[in-house]
Each structure stands twice: as C-alpha cells, then as structure tokens.
Coordinates of C-alpha atoms in Angstrom, one line a residue:
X1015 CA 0.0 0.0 0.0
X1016 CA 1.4 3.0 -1.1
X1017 CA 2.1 5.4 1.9
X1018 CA -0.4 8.2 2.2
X1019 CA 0.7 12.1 0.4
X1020 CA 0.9 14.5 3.2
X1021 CA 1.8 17.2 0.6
X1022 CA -1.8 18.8 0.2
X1023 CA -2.5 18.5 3.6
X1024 CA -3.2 22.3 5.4
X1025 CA 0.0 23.1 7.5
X1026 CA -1.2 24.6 10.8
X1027 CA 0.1 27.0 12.8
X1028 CA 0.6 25.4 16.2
X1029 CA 0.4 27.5 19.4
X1030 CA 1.0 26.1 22.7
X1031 CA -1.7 25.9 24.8
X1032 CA -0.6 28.4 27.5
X1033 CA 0.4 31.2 24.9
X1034 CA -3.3 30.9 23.3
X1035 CA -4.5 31.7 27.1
X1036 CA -2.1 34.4 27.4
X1037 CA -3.0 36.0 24.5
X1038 CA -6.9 35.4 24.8
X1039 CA -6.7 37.5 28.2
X1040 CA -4.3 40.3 26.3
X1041 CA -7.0 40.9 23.9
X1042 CA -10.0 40.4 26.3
X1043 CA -7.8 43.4 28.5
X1044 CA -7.6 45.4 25.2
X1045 CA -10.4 45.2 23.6
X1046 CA -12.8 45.8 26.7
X1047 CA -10.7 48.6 28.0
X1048 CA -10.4 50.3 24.1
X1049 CA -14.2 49.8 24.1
X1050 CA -14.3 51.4 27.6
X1051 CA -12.2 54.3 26.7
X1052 CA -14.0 54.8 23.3
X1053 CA -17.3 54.9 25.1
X1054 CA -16.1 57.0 27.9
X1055 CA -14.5 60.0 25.5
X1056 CA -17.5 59.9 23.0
X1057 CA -20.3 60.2 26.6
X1058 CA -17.8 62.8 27.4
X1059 CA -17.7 65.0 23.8
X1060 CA -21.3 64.8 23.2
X1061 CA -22.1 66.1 27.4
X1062 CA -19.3 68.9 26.4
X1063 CA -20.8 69.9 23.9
X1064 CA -23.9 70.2 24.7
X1065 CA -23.5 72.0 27.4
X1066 CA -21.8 74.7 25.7
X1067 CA -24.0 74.6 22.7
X1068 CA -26.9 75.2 25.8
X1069 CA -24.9 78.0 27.3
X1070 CA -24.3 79.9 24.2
X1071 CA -27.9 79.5 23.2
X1072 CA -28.9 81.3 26.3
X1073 CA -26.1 83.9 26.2
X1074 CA -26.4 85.1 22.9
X1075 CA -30.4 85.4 23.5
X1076 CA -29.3 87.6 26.8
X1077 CA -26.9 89.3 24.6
X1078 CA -29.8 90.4 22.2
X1079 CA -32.1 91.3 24.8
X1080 CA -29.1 93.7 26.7
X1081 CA -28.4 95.3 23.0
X1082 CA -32.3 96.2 22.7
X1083 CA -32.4 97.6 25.9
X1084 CA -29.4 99.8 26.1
X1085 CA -27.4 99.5 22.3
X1086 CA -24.6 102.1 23.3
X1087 CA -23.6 99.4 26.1
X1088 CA -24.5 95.5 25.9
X1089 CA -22.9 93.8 28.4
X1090 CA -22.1 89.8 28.2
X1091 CA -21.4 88.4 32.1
X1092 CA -19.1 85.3 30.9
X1093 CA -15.8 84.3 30.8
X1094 CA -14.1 82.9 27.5
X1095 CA -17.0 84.5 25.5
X1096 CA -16.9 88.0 23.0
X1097 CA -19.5 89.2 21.4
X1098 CA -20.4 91.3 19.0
X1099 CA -23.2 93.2 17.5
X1100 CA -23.7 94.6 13.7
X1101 CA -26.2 97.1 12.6
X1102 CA -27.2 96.9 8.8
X1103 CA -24.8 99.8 7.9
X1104 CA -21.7 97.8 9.0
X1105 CA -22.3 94.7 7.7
X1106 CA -20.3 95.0 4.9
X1107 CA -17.6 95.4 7.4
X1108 CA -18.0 91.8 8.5
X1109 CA -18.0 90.7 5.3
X1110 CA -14.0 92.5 4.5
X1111 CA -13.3 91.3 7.9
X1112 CA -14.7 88.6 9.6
X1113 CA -15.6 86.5 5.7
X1114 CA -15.9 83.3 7.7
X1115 CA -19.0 85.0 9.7
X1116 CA -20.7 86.9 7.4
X1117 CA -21.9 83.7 5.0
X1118 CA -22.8 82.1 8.3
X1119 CA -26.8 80.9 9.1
X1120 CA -28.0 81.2 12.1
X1121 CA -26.6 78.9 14.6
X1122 CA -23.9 76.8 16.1
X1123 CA -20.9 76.6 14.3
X1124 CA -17.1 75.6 15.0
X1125 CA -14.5 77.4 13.8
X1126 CA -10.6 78.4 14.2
X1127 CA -8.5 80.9 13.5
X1128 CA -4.7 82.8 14.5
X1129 CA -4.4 85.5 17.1
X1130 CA -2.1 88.1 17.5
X1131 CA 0.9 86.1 18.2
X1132 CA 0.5 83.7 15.7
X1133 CA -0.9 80.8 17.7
X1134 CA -3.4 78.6 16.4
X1135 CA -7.2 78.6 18.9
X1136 CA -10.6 77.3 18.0
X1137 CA -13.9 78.4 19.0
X1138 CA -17.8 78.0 19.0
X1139 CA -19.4 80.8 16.9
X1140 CA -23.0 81.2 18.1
X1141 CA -25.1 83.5 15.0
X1142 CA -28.1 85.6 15.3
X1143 CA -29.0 87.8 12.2
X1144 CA -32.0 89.7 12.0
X1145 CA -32.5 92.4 9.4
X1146 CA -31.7 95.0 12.2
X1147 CA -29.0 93.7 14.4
X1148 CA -26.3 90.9 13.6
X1149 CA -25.6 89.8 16.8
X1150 CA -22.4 87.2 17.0
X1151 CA -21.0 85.3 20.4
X1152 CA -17.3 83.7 20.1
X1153 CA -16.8 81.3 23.0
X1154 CA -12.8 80.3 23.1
X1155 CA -12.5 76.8 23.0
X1156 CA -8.6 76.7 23.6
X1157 CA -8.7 75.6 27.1
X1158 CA -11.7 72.7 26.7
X1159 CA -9.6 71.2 23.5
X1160 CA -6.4 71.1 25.8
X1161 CA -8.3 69.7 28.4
X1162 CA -10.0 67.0 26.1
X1163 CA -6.1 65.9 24.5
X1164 CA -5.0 65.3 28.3
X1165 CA -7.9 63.9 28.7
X1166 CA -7.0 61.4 25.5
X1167 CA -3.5 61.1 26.7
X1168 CA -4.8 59.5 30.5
X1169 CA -7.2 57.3 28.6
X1170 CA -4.3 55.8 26.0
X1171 CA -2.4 55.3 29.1
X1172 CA -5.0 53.6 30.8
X1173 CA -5.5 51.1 27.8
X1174 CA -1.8 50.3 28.0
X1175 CA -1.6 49.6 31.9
X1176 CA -4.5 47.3 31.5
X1177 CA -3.5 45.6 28.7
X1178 CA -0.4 45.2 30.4
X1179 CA -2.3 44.1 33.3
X1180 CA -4.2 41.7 31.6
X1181 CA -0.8 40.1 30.0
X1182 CA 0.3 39.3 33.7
X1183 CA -3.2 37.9 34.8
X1184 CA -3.4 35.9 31.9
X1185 CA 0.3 34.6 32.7
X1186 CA -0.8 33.7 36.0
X1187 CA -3.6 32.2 34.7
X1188 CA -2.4 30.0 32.0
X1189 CA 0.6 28.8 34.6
X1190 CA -2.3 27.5 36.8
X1191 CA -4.2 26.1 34.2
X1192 CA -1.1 24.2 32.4
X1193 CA 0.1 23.0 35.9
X1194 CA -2.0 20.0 36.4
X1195 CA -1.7 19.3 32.5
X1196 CA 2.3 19.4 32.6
X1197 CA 2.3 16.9 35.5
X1198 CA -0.1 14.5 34.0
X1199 CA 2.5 14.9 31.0
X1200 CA 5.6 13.9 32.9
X1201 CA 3.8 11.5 34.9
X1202 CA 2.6 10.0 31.9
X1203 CA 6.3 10.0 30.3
X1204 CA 7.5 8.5 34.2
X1205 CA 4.9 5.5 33.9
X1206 CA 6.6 4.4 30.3
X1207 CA 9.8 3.3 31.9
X1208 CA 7.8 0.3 33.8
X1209 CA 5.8 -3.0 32.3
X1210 CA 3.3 -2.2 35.1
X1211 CA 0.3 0.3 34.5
X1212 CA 0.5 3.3 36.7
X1213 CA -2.4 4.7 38.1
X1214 CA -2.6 8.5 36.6
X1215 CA -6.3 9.4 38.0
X1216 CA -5.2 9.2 41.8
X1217 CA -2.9 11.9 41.6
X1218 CA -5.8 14.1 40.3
X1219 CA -9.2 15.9 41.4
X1220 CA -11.8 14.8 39.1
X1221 CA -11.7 17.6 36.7
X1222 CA -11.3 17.5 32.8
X1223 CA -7.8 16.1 33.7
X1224 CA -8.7 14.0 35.7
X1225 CA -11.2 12.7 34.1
X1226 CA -8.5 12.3 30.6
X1227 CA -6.1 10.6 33.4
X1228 CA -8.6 8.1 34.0
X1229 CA -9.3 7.3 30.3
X1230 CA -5.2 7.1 29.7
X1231 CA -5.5 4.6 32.5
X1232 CA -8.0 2.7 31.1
X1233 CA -6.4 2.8 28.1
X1234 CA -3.3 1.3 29.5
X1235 CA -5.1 -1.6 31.1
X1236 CA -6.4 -2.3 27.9

C-alpha cells in the first residue's frame, strides 16, 4: 500500500496551549478597555458639547435682549466669551473682515483661526441675524480642546496599563491552568519506563484532567 501524500494536507500553525490563554486574556484586556475608553470619550464630547451649545444659546439670547435695551452698552457676564453686535450699515464690514461670519446661518458653528501672536485657537461661533442687528457670540474653545487631549493622553495610558495588566493575569492564569496538564505529562512520560500500568487518576481531582487521566488509565489496562 502505497504510503499516504501529506503534501496537500493544510499546515497549521501550532500555538502552545498556555500562549493561546495568554494571549486570549491580552485581547480580552484590550479590547474591553479600548471599548471602555471609546465609550467614555465619546459620553464625554457629546455632554461637552452640549452643554456649551446650551450656554451659548442662552447667552447670545441675553446678549440680544441687553443690546435692545441699552445699544450704546450691551454687556455679556461670561468668561471665555466676545460678542459682537452689527447694525445693517456695518455689515459689509464683517464681510472684508470677519468672511468666515458673514456667509454664516443662524446657529452653532465651529471654527478656528490665528491671534495676534501667531498661535493657532478654536472656537464655538453662536449667530443671530435679523434684518436690524447681527448679533455674533465667540466662545474660546482653547482651554476645553487642551483639556479633552489630556484627557485622551490619560485614557491611551489607561489602555496600555490594563493591557499590560491583563498580559500578567493571563500569565498567571495559564501557569495555573497548564500546571495539572504538565504533571499529567511527565507523569505520563515516568509511567513508560515500567511493564506495570501506573495509576494516573489518583494523583488528580476529578476535573477534565482527571477525568482524561482516568481514560489514559484505562487505556493502559487495555
């Protein structure tokens, strides 16, 4: 009989047992604690933002009521915030400088720009035109988009220290889960050097390997 051809049988890529544990816990760490993170940052943006989408609403409206009752001096009691009012003979000043604002619907919008030193900022543009005031509220967004990058940089971390975490339970893990299978190994290799069948079960609770000690026993008495 001709021996069998091996040479289209599927090569596989053997792992040992205790690295597939290892590395079933690393991804169990990673992936729940990028899933975590993810959540946790996108619960985070959208409360953010809403809340400053609610206080600009409000300002701006508080803004425009200020401006009807006194327009020589409208007052705006918040931090971070500017704003601006345009009567219909100065709008064609916002549109030569401020071209971004002046094509702008009424609103929420995001924007960025350059300041005087050349640095880089963003900010929330709330917009209210009517056809006799233009009213405009910048809220600097500078310090909340800092915030929200250390913010990224402490979760990132946090994903790393638990994977890493994860790698050392799943070590520990895998150690005490191979233990009992190594020693059936070498007790199994130990019995070989004998005529006499070893008893393998009594050395072992009556667990899965226990229960494959006892059917290498019977085996042997067979």
């Amino acid at each position: 009989m001709p021996p069998a051809d091996t040479s289209r049988r599927p090569r596989r890529y053997r792992r040992q047992l205790r690295s597939r544990i290892i590395l079933s816990f690393v991804l169990l760490g990673f992936g729940l604690t990028a899933l975590f993170a993810y959540a946790v940052d996108k619960v985070r943006n959208q409360v953010e933002d809403k809340l400053v989408v609610d206080l600009m609403n409000r300002n701006i409206d508080l803004y425009a009521e200020q401006f009807a009752r006194d327009p020589e001096n409208p007052s705006l009691p918040v931090d971070q915030m500017r704003a601006f009012a345009f009567t219909p003979d100065k709008f064609d000043s916002v549109r030569e400088n401020q071209p971004q604002w002046y094509e702008l619907p009424d609103g929420i919008h995001q924007l960025s720009g350059v300041d005087d030193d050349g640095q880089a900022f963003s900010y929330k543009l709330a917009v209210r035109k009517t056809p006799s005031v233009w009213f405009f509220l910048a809220y600097d967004m500078t310090q909340a988009l800092r915030g929200q990058e250390q913010f990224n940089r402490g979760i990132y971390g946090a994903v790393v220290v638990f994977t890493l975490l994860s790698l050392l339970v799943g070590w520990w893990a895998a150690s005490r889960v191979m233990s009992p299978v190594s020693e059936l190994a070498n007790r199994l290799k130990g019995s070989g050097r004998s005529s006499e069948p070893v008893s393998l079960a009594e050395h072992f609770p009556n667990d899965e390997v226990g229960q494959l000690a006892a059917a290498l026993d019977d085996y042997a008495s067979r």
